[in-house]
């Protein structure tokens, strides 16, 4: 009786100790996440272990493929191995939603469309629900970033940048490039739309509170709703306005004290309809 009691107590202690250790690990992970900016080119052994663990956890519930981003060549802020969830692992074969997406074609579309969005943060599937992909991305890149990135990529790829390889040659005359705003947007955003359609995306949640974000007099990012050519008209745009990073800078400057911190929804640049 005494031995049984001791055994039970020992078991309880072990479970409790394990729970405490797991809580500490989660707290450490959150602390790392909150203080460290992820860069695919700068991987530490600790980050490598976290990435490996994430893949193991995905494998428990899903059949998945990987979009390769080894040195951040696709996006410097996305993981080196970007997980694409194909379908849930179930005991039976019934009620299973299998993906029709081919990973090789997806990788190609990703490579072509990455310039369309700010900092190369392309439309990336992150949640799979009943065969439907919930994706994340940054907002659309403005002309300044587009010209900068396309020029940079073309120069350092030896004139073989994927953005231009489908059906058109790279303009040789610099003036032709500068005057080709519409053509460039058609090309790059066209690839973005192809990726959205390939992933069967129908709804776009627009978090921007303004049509375009302006820095130093330049349009640096743009919302789908502000696309002059209405390229995204076939998608249902859902306005879900959320204050941008500059608002949370005020939060940080106040030593993370939210009391009295209010976002002014009536300011001039806040242009949206719910």
Short mmCIF file of C-alpha atoms in Angstrom, two decimals:
data_model
loop_
_atom_site.label_atom_id
_atom_site.label_comp_id
_atom_site.label_asym_id
_atom_site.label_seq_id
_atom_site.Cartn_x
_atom_site.Cartn_y
_atom_site.Cartn_z
CA UNK A 1 0.00 0.00 0.00
CA UNK A 2 2.81 2.28 0.96
CA UNK A 3 4.78 1.34 -2.16
CA UNK A 4 1.77 1.97 -4.37
CA UNK A 5 1.33 5.36 -2.80
CA UNK A 6 4.98 6.21 -3.38
CA UNK A 7 4.77 5.08 -6.98
CA UNK A 8 1.74 7.24 -7.57
CA UNK A 9 3.43 10.22 -6.00
CA UNK A 10 6.53 9.67 -8.10
CA UNK A 11 4.43 9.45 -11.23
CA UNK A 12 2.67 12.68 -10.33
CA UNK A 13 5.98 14.40 -9.69
CA UNK A 14 7.32 13.28 -13.06
CA UNK A 15 4.26 14.54 -14.90
CA UNK A 16 4.39 17.81 -13.01
CA UNK A 17 8.11 18.20 -13.69
CA UNK A 18 7.58 17.51 -17.39
CA UNK A 19 4.81 20.09 -17.53
CA UNK A 20 7.04 22.70 -15.89
CA UNK A 21 9.88 21.93 -18.32
CA UNK A 22 7.56 22.23 -21.31
CA UNK A 23 6.25 25.54 -20.00
CA UNK A 24 9.80 26.81 -19.63
CA UNK A 25 10.64 25.74 -23.18
CA UNK A 26 7.58 27.54 -24.54
CA UNK A 27 8.49 30.66 -22.55
CA UNK A 28 12.05 30.52 -23.92
CA UNK A 29 10.72 30.12 -27.46
CA UNK A 30 8.39 33.11 -27.10
CA UNK A 31 11.26 35.15 -25.64
CA UNK A 32 13.48 34.25 -28.61
CA UNK A 33 10.68 35.06 -31.04
CA UNK A 34 10.02 38.46 -29.47
CA UNK A 35 13.66 39.58 -29.45
CA UNK A 36 15.14 38.08 -32.61
CA UNK A 37 14.42 38.92 -36.24
CA UNK A 38 14.50 35.81 -38.41
CA UNK A 39 16.82 35.83 -41.42
CA UNK A 40 17.17 32.75 -43.59
CA UNK A 41 20.87 33.48 -44.19
CA UNK A 42 21.74 33.75 -40.51
CA UNK A 43 20.89 30.41 -38.93
CA UNK A 44 22.12 29.37 -35.49
CA UNK A 45 22.11 25.79 -34.15
CA UNK A 46 19.18 26.74 -31.93
CA UNK A 47 17.10 28.03 -34.82
CA UNK A 48 18.04 24.95 -36.86
CA UNK A 49 16.75 22.73 -34.04
CA UNK A 50 13.51 24.70 -33.92
CA UNK A 51 13.02 24.35 -37.68
CA UNK A 52 13.61 20.59 -37.46
CA UNK A 53 11.11 20.29 -34.63
CA UNK A 54 8.50 22.21 -36.61
CA UNK A 55 8.83 19.79 -39.53
CA UNK A 56 8.44 16.85 -37.12
CA UNK A 57 5.26 18.35 -35.70
CA UNK A 58 3.82 19.02 -39.17
CA UNK A 59 4.55 15.40 -40.12
CA UNK A 60 2.37 14.14 -37.27
CA UNK A 61 -0.79 15.59 -38.78
CA UNK A 62 -0.11 16.29 -42.45
CA UNK A 63 1.39 15.02 -45.65
CA UNK A 64 3.47 17.96 -46.81
CA UNK A 65 5.99 19.11 -49.40
CA UNK A 66 8.70 21.74 -49.08
CA UNK A 67 9.35 24.94 -51.02
CA UNK A 68 13.12 25.39 -50.92
CA UNK A 69 14.44 28.69 -49.61
CA UNK A 70 17.87 27.55 -48.41
CA UNK A 71 19.67 30.90 -48.26
CA UNK A 72 16.65 33.15 -48.44
CA UNK A 73 16.83 33.31 -52.24
CA UNK A 74 13.03 33.27 -52.47
CA UNK A 75 12.36 35.37 -49.36
CA UNK A 76 14.89 36.31 -46.71
CA UNK A 77 12.25 36.44 -43.98
CA UNK A 78 10.52 33.10 -44.64
CA UNK A 79 11.86 29.76 -43.31
CA UNK A 80 14.56 27.93 -45.26
CA UNK A 81 12.11 25.08 -45.77
CA UNK A 82 8.65 26.51 -46.41
CA UNK A 83 6.04 23.88 -45.65
CA UNK A 84 3.19 23.32 -48.10
CA UNK A 85 0.45 21.22 -46.48
CA UNK A 86 -1.06 18.78 -48.99
CA UNK A 87 -3.63 16.93 -46.88
CA UNK A 88 -4.34 15.76 -43.35
CA UNK A 89 -3.15 12.34 -42.25
CA UNK A 90 -6.24 10.31 -41.29
CA UNK A 91 -6.78 6.68 -40.37
CA UNK A 92 -9.32 6.12 -43.11
CA UNK A 93 -9.34 7.16 -46.74
CA UNK A 94 -12.81 8.73 -46.55
CA UNK A 95 -13.43 12.46 -46.31
CA UNK A 96 -9.85 13.30 -47.20
CA UNK A 97 -9.15 16.43 -49.20
CA UNK A 98 -6.09 15.86 -51.36
CA UNK A 99 -4.21 18.72 -52.97
CA UNK A 100 -4.18 19.20 -56.73
CA UNK A 101 -1.13 21.46 -56.43
CA UNK A 102 2.15 20.27 -57.95
CA UNK A 103 5.05 21.43 -55.80
CA UNK A 104 7.35 22.00 -58.80
CA UNK A 105 4.82 24.30 -60.46
CA UNK A 106 4.17 26.02 -57.14
CA UNK A 107 7.89 26.66 -56.67
CA UNK A 108 8.07 28.16 -60.17
CA UNK A 109 5.09 30.45 -59.54
CA UNK A 110 6.59 31.52 -56.22
CA UNK A 111 9.89 32.43 -57.91
CA UNK A 112 8.08 34.49 -60.53
CA UNK A 113 5.63 36.25 -58.20
CA UNK A 114 7.93 37.15 -55.29
CA UNK A 115 8.65 40.65 -56.63
CA UNK A 116 4.98 41.60 -56.56
CA UNK A 117 4.85 41.89 -52.78
CA UNK A 118 6.75 44.01 -50.32
CA UNK A 119 10.13 42.52 -49.30
CA UNK A 120 9.44 39.47 -51.44
CA UNK A 121 6.91 38.08 -48.97
CA UNK A 122 4.87 36.19 -51.53
CA UNK A 123 1.47 34.58 -51.02
CA UNK A 124 2.32 31.59 -48.84
CA UNK A 125 -0.12 28.88 -47.65
CA UNK A 126 0.10 28.53 -43.86
CA UNK A 127 -3.14 26.83 -42.73
CA UNK A 128 -5.03 23.99 -44.40
CA UNK A 129 -8.72 23.60 -43.60
CA UNK A 130 -11.00 21.17 -45.44
CA UNK A 131 -8.77 21.31 -48.49
CA UNK A 132 -8.70 25.12 -48.53
CA UNK A 133 -5.52 27.13 -48.07
CA UNK A 134 -5.38 30.13 -45.77
CA UNK A 135 -2.38 32.15 -46.89
CA UNK A 136 -0.29 35.06 -45.66
CA UNK A 137 1.69 37.66 -47.53
CA UNK A 138 2.82 41.24 -47.32
CA UNK A 139 0.98 43.96 -49.19
CA UNK A 140 1.70 44.80 -52.83
CA UNK A 141 5.03 46.44 -53.59
CA UNK A 142 5.03 49.96 -55.02
CA UNK A 143 6.82 51.04 -58.19
CA UNK A 144 9.95 52.13 -56.28
CA UNK A 145 10.56 48.69 -54.83
CA UNK A 146 9.59 46.97 -58.07
CA UNK A 147 12.13 48.94 -60.11
CA UNK A 148 14.78 48.49 -57.46
CA UNK A 149 14.35 44.74 -57.13
CA UNK A 150 13.88 43.95 -60.82
CA UNK A 151 16.98 45.99 -61.71
CA UNK A 152 19.03 44.41 -58.92
CA UNK A 153 17.93 40.87 -59.80
CA UNK A 154 18.54 41.38 -63.51
CA UNK A 155 22.07 42.71 -62.97
CA UNK A 156 23.13 40.03 -60.49
CA UNK A 157 21.52 37.15 -62.40
CA UNK A 158 23.57 37.94 -65.50
CA UNK A 159 20.49 39.04 -67.41
CA UNK A 160 18.48 35.88 -66.76
CA UNK A 161 16.03 36.95 -64.07
CA UNK A 162 12.95 34.69 -63.92
CA UNK A 163 10.60 37.66 -63.74
CA UNK A 164 11.17 38.34 -67.44
CA UNK A 165 11.59 34.87 -68.89
CA UNK A 166 8.07 33.80 -69.75
CA UNK A 167 7.26 35.55 -73.01
CA UNK A 168 8.96 38.91 -73.17
CA UNK A 169 12.54 40.07 -73.50
CA UNK A 170 14.09 42.45 -71.03
CA UNK A 171 13.89 46.00 -72.39
CA UNK A 172 17.34 47.11 -73.50
CA UNK A 173 16.67 50.84 -73.39
CA UNK A 174 16.65 52.33 -69.90
CA UNK A 175 14.01 54.86 -70.94
CA UNK A 176 11.77 52.00 -72.06
CA UNK A 177 12.01 50.53 -68.58
CA UNK A 178 11.22 53.85 -66.91
CA UNK A 179 8.23 54.45 -69.15
CA UNK A 180 6.94 50.93 -68.79
CA UNK A 181 5.17 51.27 -65.42
CA UNK A 182 2.01 49.61 -66.63
CA UNK A 183 3.87 46.83 -68.42
CA UNK A 184 5.98 46.07 -65.36
CA UNK A 185 2.97 46.00 -63.05
CA UNK A 186 1.07 43.82 -65.54
CA UNK A 187 3.96 41.37 -65.61
CA UNK A 188 4.77 41.13 -61.92
CA UNK A 189 1.27 41.39 -60.51
CA UNK A 190 0.11 39.02 -63.22
CA UNK A 191 2.40 36.36 -61.74
CA UNK A 192 1.02 37.16 -58.28
CA UNK A 193 -2.52 36.63 -59.53
CA UNK A 194 -1.53 33.34 -61.20
CA UNK A 195 -0.20 32.12 -57.85
CA UNK A 196 -3.39 33.18 -56.06
CA UNK A 197 -5.51 31.33 -58.62
CA UNK A 198 -3.30 28.24 -58.53
CA UNK A 199 -3.90 28.08 -54.77
CA UNK A 200 -7.64 28.57 -55.44
CA UNK A 201 -7.69 31.77 -53.38
CA UNK A 202 -10.99 33.63 -53.69
CA UNK A 203 -10.93 36.06 -50.79
CA UNK A 204 -8.26 38.64 -49.92
CA UNK A 205 -8.34 40.20 -46.45
CA UNK A 206 -6.95 43.71 -46.76
CA UNK A 207 -5.45 44.91 -43.47
CA UNK A 208 -4.28 48.30 -44.75
CA UNK A 209 -6.04 51.35 -43.35
CA UNK A 210 -4.94 53.43 -46.35
CA UNK A 211 -4.88 52.84 -50.10
CA UNK A 212 -1.13 53.37 -50.34
CA UNK A 213 1.57 53.78 -47.74
CA UNK A 214 3.71 56.83 -48.44
CA UNK A 215 7.25 57.31 -47.11
CA UNK A 216 9.35 60.37 -47.98
CA UNK A 217 6.86 61.27 -50.70
CA UNK A 218 7.05 57.87 -52.42
CA UNK A 219 4.38 55.19 -52.64
CA UNK A 220 6.19 52.25 -51.06
CA UNK A 221 3.32 49.79 -50.76
CA UNK A 222 -0.16 49.53 -52.17
CA UNK A 223 -3.42 47.79 -51.38
CA UNK A 224 -5.15 45.52 -53.88
CA UNK A 225 -8.14 47.84 -53.73
CA UNK A 226 -5.97 50.71 -55.04
CA UNK A 227 -4.73 48.86 -58.14
CA UNK A 228 -5.59 51.30 -60.94
CA UNK A 229 -5.97 48.58 -63.56
CA UNK A 230 -8.34 46.62 -61.31
CA UNK A 231 -6.25 43.49 -61.75
CA UNK A 232 -7.65 42.00 -58.53
CA UNK A 233 -11.30 42.65 -59.41
CA UNK A 234 -12.03 38.92 -59.72
CA UNK A 235 -11.24 38.39 -56.03
CA UNK A 236 -13.49 39.31 -53.12
CA UNK A 237 -11.62 41.98 -51.13
CA UNK A 238 -12.51 42.02 -47.44
CA UNK A 239 -11.46 45.18 -45.63
CA UNK A 240 -10.11 44.28 -42.18
CA UNK A 241 -8.26 47.50 -41.23
CA UNK A 242 -5.46 47.06 -38.73
CA UNK A 243 -3.00 49.77 -37.60
CA UNK A 244 0.47 49.46 -39.10
CA UNK A 245 3.89 49.05 -37.52
CA UNK A 246 4.34 52.80 -37.00
CA UNK A 247 1.43 52.73 -34.53
CA UNK A 248 3.10 49.96 -32.52
CA UNK A 249 6.31 51.99 -32.44
CA UNK A 250 4.38 54.40 -30.22
CA UNK A 251 3.44 51.42 -28.06
CA UNK A 252 7.11 50.43 -27.73
CA UNK A 253 8.19 54.02 -27.02
CA UNK A 254 5.70 54.07 -24.15
CA UNK A 255 7.46 51.07 -22.61
CA UNK A 256 4.70 48.73 -23.87
CA UNK A 257 1.99 50.55 -21.95
CA UNK A 258 -1.25 50.58 -23.92
CA UNK A 259 -3.29 52.73 -21.55
CA UNK A 260 -4.33 55.94 -23.26
CA UNK A 261 -2.89 54.86 -26.62
CA UNK A 262 -5.62 55.29 -29.22
CA UNK A 263 -5.52 54.96 -33.00
CA UNK A 264 -7.21 57.83 -34.82
CA UNK A 265 -9.46 56.17 -37.39
CA UNK A 266 -10.48 59.58 -38.77
CA UNK A 267 -7.02 60.60 -39.94
CA UNK A 268 -6.70 61.58 -43.59
CA UNK A 269 -4.81 58.51 -44.80
CA UNK A 270 -7.35 56.08 -43.33
CA UNK A 271 -9.38 55.25 -46.43
CA UNK A 272 -11.43 52.07 -46.26
CA UNK A 273 -15.00 50.80 -46.19
CA UNK A 274 -16.08 47.85 -44.10
#
